[in-house]
XYZ file of C-alpha atoms in Angstrom:
414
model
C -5.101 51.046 92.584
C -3.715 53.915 94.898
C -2.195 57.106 93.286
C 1.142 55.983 95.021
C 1.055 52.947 93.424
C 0.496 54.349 89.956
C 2.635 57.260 90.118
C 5.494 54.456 91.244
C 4.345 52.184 88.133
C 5.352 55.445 85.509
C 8.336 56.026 87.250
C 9.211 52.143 86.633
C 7.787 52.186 83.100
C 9.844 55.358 82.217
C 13.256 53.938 83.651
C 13.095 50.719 81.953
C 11.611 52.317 77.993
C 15.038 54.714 78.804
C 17.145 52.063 78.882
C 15.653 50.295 76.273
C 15.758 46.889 78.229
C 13.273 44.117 76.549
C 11.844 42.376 80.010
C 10.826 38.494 80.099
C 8.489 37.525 82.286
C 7.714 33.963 80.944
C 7.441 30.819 83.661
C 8.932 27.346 81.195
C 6.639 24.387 82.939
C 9.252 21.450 83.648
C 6.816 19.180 84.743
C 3.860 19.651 82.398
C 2.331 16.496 83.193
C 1.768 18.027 87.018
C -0.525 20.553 85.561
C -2.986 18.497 83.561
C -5.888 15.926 83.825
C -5.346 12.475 81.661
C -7.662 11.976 79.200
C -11.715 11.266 80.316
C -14.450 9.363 78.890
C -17.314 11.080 78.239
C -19.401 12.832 75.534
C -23.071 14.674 74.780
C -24.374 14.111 71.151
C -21.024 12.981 70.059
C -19.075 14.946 71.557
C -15.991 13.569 73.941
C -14.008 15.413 76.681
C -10.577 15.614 75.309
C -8.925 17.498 78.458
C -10.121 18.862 81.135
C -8.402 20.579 84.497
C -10.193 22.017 87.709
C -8.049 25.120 88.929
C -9.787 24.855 92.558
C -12.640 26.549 94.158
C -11.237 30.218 95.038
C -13.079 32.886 93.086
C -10.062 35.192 93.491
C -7.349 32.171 91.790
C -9.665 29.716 89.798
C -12.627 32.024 87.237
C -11.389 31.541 83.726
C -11.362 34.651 81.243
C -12.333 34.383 77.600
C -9.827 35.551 75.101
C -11.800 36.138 71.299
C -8.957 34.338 69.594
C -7.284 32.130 72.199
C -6.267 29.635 68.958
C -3.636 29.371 66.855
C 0.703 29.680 66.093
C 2.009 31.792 68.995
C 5.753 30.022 68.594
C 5.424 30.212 65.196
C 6.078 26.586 64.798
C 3.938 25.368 62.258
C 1.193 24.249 64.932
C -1.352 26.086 67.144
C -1.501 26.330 70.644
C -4.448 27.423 72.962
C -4.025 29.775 75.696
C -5.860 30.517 78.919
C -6.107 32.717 81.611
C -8.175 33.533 85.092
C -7.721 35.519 88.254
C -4.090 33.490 88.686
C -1.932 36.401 87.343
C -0.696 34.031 84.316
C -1.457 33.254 81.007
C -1.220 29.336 80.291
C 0.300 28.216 76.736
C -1.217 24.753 76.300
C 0.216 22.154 73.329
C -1.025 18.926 72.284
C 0.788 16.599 72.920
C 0.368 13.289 70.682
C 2.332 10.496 72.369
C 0.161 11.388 75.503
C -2.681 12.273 73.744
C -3.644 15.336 75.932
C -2.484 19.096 76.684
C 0.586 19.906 78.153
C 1.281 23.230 79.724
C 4.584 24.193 78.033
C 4.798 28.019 79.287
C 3.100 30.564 81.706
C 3.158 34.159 81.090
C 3.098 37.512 83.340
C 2.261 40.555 83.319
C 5.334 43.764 83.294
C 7.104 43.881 86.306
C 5.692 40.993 87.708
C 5.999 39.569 90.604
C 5.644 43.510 91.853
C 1.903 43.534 90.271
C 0.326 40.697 89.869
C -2.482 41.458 87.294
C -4.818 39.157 85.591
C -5.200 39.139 81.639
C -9.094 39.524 81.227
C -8.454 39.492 77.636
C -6.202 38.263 75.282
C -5.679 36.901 71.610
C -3.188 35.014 69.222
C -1.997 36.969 66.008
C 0.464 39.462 63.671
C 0.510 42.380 66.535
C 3.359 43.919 64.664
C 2.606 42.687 61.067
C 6.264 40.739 60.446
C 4.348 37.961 59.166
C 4.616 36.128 62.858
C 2.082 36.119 65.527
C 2.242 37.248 68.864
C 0.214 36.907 71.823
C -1.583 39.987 73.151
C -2.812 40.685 76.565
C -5.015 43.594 77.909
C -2.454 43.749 81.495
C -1.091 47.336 80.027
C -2.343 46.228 76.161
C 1.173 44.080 76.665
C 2.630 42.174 73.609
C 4.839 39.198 74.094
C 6.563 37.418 71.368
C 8.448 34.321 70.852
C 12.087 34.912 70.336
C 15.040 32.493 70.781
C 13.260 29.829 72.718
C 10.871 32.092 75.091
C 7.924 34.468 75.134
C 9.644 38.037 75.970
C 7.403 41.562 76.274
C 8.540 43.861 73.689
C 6.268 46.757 74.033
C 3.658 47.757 75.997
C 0.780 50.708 76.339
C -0.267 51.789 79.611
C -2.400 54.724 78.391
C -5.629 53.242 79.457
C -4.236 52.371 82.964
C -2.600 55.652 83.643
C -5.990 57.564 83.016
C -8.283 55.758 84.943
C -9.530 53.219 83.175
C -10.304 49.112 82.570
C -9.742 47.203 79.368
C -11.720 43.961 79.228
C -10.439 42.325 76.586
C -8.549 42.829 72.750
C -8.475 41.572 69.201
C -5.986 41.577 66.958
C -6.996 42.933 63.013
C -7.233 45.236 60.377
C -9.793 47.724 61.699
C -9.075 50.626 59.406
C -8.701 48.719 56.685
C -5.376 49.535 55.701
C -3.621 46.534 55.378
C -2.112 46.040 58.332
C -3.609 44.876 61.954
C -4.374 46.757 64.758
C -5.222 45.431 68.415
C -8.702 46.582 69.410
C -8.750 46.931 72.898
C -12.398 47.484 74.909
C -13.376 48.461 78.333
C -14.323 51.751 79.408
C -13.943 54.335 82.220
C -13.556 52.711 85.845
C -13.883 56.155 87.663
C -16.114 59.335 86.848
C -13.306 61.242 85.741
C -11.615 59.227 83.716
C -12.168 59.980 79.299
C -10.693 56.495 78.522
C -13.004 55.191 75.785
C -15.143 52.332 75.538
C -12.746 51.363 72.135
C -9.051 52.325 72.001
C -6.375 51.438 69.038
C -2.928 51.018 69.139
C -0.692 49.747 66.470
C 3.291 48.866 66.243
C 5.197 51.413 64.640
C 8.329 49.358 64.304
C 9.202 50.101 67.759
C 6.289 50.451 70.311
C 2.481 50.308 70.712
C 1.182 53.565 70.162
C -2.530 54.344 70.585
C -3.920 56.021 67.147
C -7.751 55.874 67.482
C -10.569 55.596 69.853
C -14.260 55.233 70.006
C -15.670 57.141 73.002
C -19.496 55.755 73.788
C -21.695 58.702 74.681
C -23.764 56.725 77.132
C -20.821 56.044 79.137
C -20.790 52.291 78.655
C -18.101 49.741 78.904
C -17.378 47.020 76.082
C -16.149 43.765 76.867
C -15.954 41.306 74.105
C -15.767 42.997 70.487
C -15.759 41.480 66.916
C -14.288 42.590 63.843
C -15.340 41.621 60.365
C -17.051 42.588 57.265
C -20.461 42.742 58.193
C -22.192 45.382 55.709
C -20.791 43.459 52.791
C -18.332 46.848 51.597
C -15.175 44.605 51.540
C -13.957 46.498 54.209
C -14.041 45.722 58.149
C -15.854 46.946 60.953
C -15.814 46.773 64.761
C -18.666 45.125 66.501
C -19.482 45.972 70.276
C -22.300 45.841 72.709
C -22.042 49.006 75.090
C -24.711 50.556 77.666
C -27.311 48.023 76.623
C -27.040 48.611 72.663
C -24.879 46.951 69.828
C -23.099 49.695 67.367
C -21.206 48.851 63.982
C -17.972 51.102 63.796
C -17.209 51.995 60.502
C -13.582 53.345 59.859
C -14.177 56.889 58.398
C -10.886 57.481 56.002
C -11.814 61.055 55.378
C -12.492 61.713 59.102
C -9.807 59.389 60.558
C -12.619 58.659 63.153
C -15.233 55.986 63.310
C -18.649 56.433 62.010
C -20.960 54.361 64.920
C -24.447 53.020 63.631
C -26.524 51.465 66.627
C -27.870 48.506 65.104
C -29.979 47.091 68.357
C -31.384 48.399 71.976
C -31.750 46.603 74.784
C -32.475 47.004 78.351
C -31.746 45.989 81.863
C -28.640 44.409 82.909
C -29.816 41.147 82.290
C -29.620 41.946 78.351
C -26.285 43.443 78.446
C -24.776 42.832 75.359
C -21.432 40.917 76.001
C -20.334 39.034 73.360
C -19.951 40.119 69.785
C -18.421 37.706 67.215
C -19.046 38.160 63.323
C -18.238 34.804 61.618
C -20.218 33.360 58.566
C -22.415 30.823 60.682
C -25.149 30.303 57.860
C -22.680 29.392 54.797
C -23.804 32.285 52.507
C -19.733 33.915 52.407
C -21.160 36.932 54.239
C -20.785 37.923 58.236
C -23.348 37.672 60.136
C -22.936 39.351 63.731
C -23.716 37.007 66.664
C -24.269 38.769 70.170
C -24.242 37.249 73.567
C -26.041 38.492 76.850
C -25.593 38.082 80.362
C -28.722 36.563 80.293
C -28.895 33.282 78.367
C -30.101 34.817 75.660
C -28.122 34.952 71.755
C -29.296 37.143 69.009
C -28.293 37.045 65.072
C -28.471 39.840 63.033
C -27.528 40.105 59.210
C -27.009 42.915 56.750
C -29.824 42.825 54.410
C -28.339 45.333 51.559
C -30.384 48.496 53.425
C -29.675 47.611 56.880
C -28.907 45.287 59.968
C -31.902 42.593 60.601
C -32.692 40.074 63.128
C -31.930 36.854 61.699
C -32.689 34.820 64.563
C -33.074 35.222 68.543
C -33.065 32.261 71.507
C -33.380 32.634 75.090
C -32.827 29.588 77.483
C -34.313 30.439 80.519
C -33.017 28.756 83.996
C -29.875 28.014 82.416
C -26.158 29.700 83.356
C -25.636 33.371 82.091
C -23.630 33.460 78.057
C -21.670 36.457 79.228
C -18.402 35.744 76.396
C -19.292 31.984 75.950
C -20.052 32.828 72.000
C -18.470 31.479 68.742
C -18.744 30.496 65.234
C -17.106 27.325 63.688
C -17.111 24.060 61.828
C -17.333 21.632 65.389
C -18.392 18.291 63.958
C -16.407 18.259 60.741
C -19.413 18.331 58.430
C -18.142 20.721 56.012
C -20.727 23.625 58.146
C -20.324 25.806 60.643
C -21.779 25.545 64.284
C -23.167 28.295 66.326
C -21.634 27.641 70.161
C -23.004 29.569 72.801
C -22.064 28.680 76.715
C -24.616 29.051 79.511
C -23.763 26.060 82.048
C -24.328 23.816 79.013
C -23.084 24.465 75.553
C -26.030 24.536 72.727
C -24.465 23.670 69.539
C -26.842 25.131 66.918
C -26.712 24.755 62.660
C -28.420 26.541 60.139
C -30.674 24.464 58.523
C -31.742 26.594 54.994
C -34.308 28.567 57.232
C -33.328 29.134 60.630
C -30.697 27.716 63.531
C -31.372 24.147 65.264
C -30.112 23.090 67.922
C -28.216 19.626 66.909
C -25.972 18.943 69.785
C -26.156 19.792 73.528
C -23.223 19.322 75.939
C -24.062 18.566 79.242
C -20.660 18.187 81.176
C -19.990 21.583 81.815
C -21.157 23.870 84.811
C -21.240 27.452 85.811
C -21.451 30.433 83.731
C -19.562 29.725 80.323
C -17.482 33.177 79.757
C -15.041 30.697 77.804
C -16.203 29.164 74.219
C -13.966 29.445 71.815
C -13.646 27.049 68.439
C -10.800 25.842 66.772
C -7.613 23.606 65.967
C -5.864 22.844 69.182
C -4.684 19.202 68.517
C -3.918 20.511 64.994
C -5.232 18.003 63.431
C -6.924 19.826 60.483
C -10.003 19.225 62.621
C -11.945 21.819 65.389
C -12.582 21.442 68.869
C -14.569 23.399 71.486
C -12.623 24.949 74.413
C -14.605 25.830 77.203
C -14.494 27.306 80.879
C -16.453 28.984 84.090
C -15.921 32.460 85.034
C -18.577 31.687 88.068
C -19.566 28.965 89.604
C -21.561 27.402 93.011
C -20.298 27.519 96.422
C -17.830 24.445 96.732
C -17.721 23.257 93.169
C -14.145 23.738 91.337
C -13.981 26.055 88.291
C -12.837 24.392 84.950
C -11.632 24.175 81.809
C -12.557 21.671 79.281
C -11.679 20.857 75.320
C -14.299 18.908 73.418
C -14.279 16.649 70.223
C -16.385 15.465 68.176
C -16.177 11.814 68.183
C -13.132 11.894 70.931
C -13.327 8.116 72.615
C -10.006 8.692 75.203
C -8.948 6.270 78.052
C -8.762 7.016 81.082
């Protein structure tokens, strides 16, 4: 974006913080049944399309973004939602809907002062932004937060920090990163011009009133993070940041002392193909502990474990021919058997379970296409029950890029 255009964004963001005016930029959908598929037969291993909608063939409108916790209570309503986004300047809010039996979409959001910029939301995620004990919904378009207040999504704060020095954020996470009590939003991305010093991993947190940016990890390599994870993973009851950055993975341990993060590179790699995108740390083995489970753009996972000393490879699978995993990575109970499921998204979605001595592969869905930078598991018909959203960041010449929910079990009509 042009200097004119950014000097003319401050200016905007300046007028309207001095006025203290809370902008709306929220689209209600009055005909939700216009912008979804009816149910579809079909199913690998078990496993049924739920919903599914194509969102065309233009790789400037249709690519879908991931979002690390696109899940859960956005309205605060008792029931979880799902959202998703793509290069169409919106971010969908999606509810079950049970007399139908299929997703509605009940709300689409913007970025500030749209319609002037029209910005994507690369990344995004459901949760307690401000810590009132009600979620919001985070987006990386200026780390905006919108939340759910008499009947609509409005933006009440946003940080364009990261924007106004020159740089890219690819995606956030909402959580307690130094461990503290309260959450944060992790935001990741990186430097999108040789001058800029925007780091690879920036904090901000709500101070009652605004998001103000209290921490940063700056990569010395110069790399760029996309999807981070945030957990316990070294087994000290405390969290750390996991992120894959200039063809490494590091562990960020909140210093206390220091107020900085201590970085520990757990893993090299090398070459683009085995960029490390993904980083999720979920307990996929059933021990109570965190393992860390990193993606690649090639489709290729990796599982690493603390082992009391240090960070081991658990396990490591490469699927060669197949779709690139880019974000397509998570951890969670898909068929309801009381253990969690390893997903990871090429053009297919391998379904893997720990069996006592390493992951197998028990389920394999088939209907999808493209490269998978959307897997994401949990509750979206809240049902008490999980299912697997899905969708294609890229795709082939002519075919449509989509988004599908799967089921375990699901038998729809069509």
């Amino acid at each position: 974006m042009s200097k004119k255009i950014a000097a003319i964004f401050l200016v905007m963001c300046l007028a309207i913080i001095s006025i203290g005016v809370a902008s709306a930029y929220e689209d209600e959908v009055k005909d939700s049944k216009k912008s979804n598929a009816s149910n579809v037969i079909g199913s690998s291993d078990d496993y049924g399309i739920q919903w599914q909608m194509s969102y065309g063939s233009s790789f400037m409108y249709g690519a879908r973004y991931e979002g690390p916790q696109p899940i859960g209570d956005c309205d605060n309503d008792g029931e979880n939602e799902l959202i998703i986004s793509g290069r169409d300047a919106m971010l969908r809010v999606m509810e079950w809907n049970q007399n139908e039996k299929t997703y509605v979409q009940t709300r689409a959001l913007h970025c500030p002062f749209y319609p002037i910029f029209r910005l994507d939301a690369g990344g995004f995620a459901i949760g307690d932004v401000t810590n009132d004990g009600k979620n919001e919904i985070a987006a990386t378009w200026y780390s905006a937060i919108h939340k759910w207040i008499a009947g609509r999504y409005w933006i009440i704060g946003w940080n364009p920090w990261i924007f106004n020095n020159g740089g890219g954020s690819a995606d956030c996470y909402i959580g307690d990163c130094n461990n503290d009590g309260k959450n944060e939003l992790i935001v990741s991305g990186g430097p999108m011009r040789p001058s800029s010093t925007v780091p690879e991993i920036a904090i901000f947190k709500w101070n009652g009133f605004r998001l103000v940016k209290i921490a940063q990890w700056d990569d010395p390599d110069d790399g760029y993070v996309y999807m981070p994870g945030l957990g316990d993973v070294d087994e000290d009851n405390e969290n750390e940041i996991v992120c894959g950055t200039a063809n490494k993975v590091v562990v960020l341990d909140w210093n206390k002392e220091t107020s900085q993060f201590d970085a520990t590179i757990i893993k090299y790699t090398s070459g683009w193909e085995n960029y490390p995108f993904a980083c999720v740390c979920k307990d996929s083995d059933g021990d109570g502990k965190n393992e860390i489970h990193v993606g690649y753009y090639s489709p290729r996972i990796t599982i690493l474990e603390w082992n009391g000393t240090g960070y081991q490879t658990k396990y490591e699978k490469y699927w060669p021919g197949e779709g690139a995993i880019i974000e397509g990575l998570d951890v969670g109970d898909t068929d309801n058997d009381g253990n969690a499921e390893v997903c990871a998204g090429t053009d297919k979605i391998h379904i893997l379970q720990w069996n006592g001595s390493t992951y197998v592969e028990e389920a394999l869905i088939t209907e999808t296409y493209g490269d998978l930078a959307v897997v994401a598991v949990g509750d979206c018909d809240n049902d008490g029950l999980n299912e697997i959203n899905a969708g294609a960041v890229d795709v082939e010449q002519g075919q449509n890029f989509m988004s599908w929910v799967f089921k375990y079990g699901w038998v729809g009509s069509s």
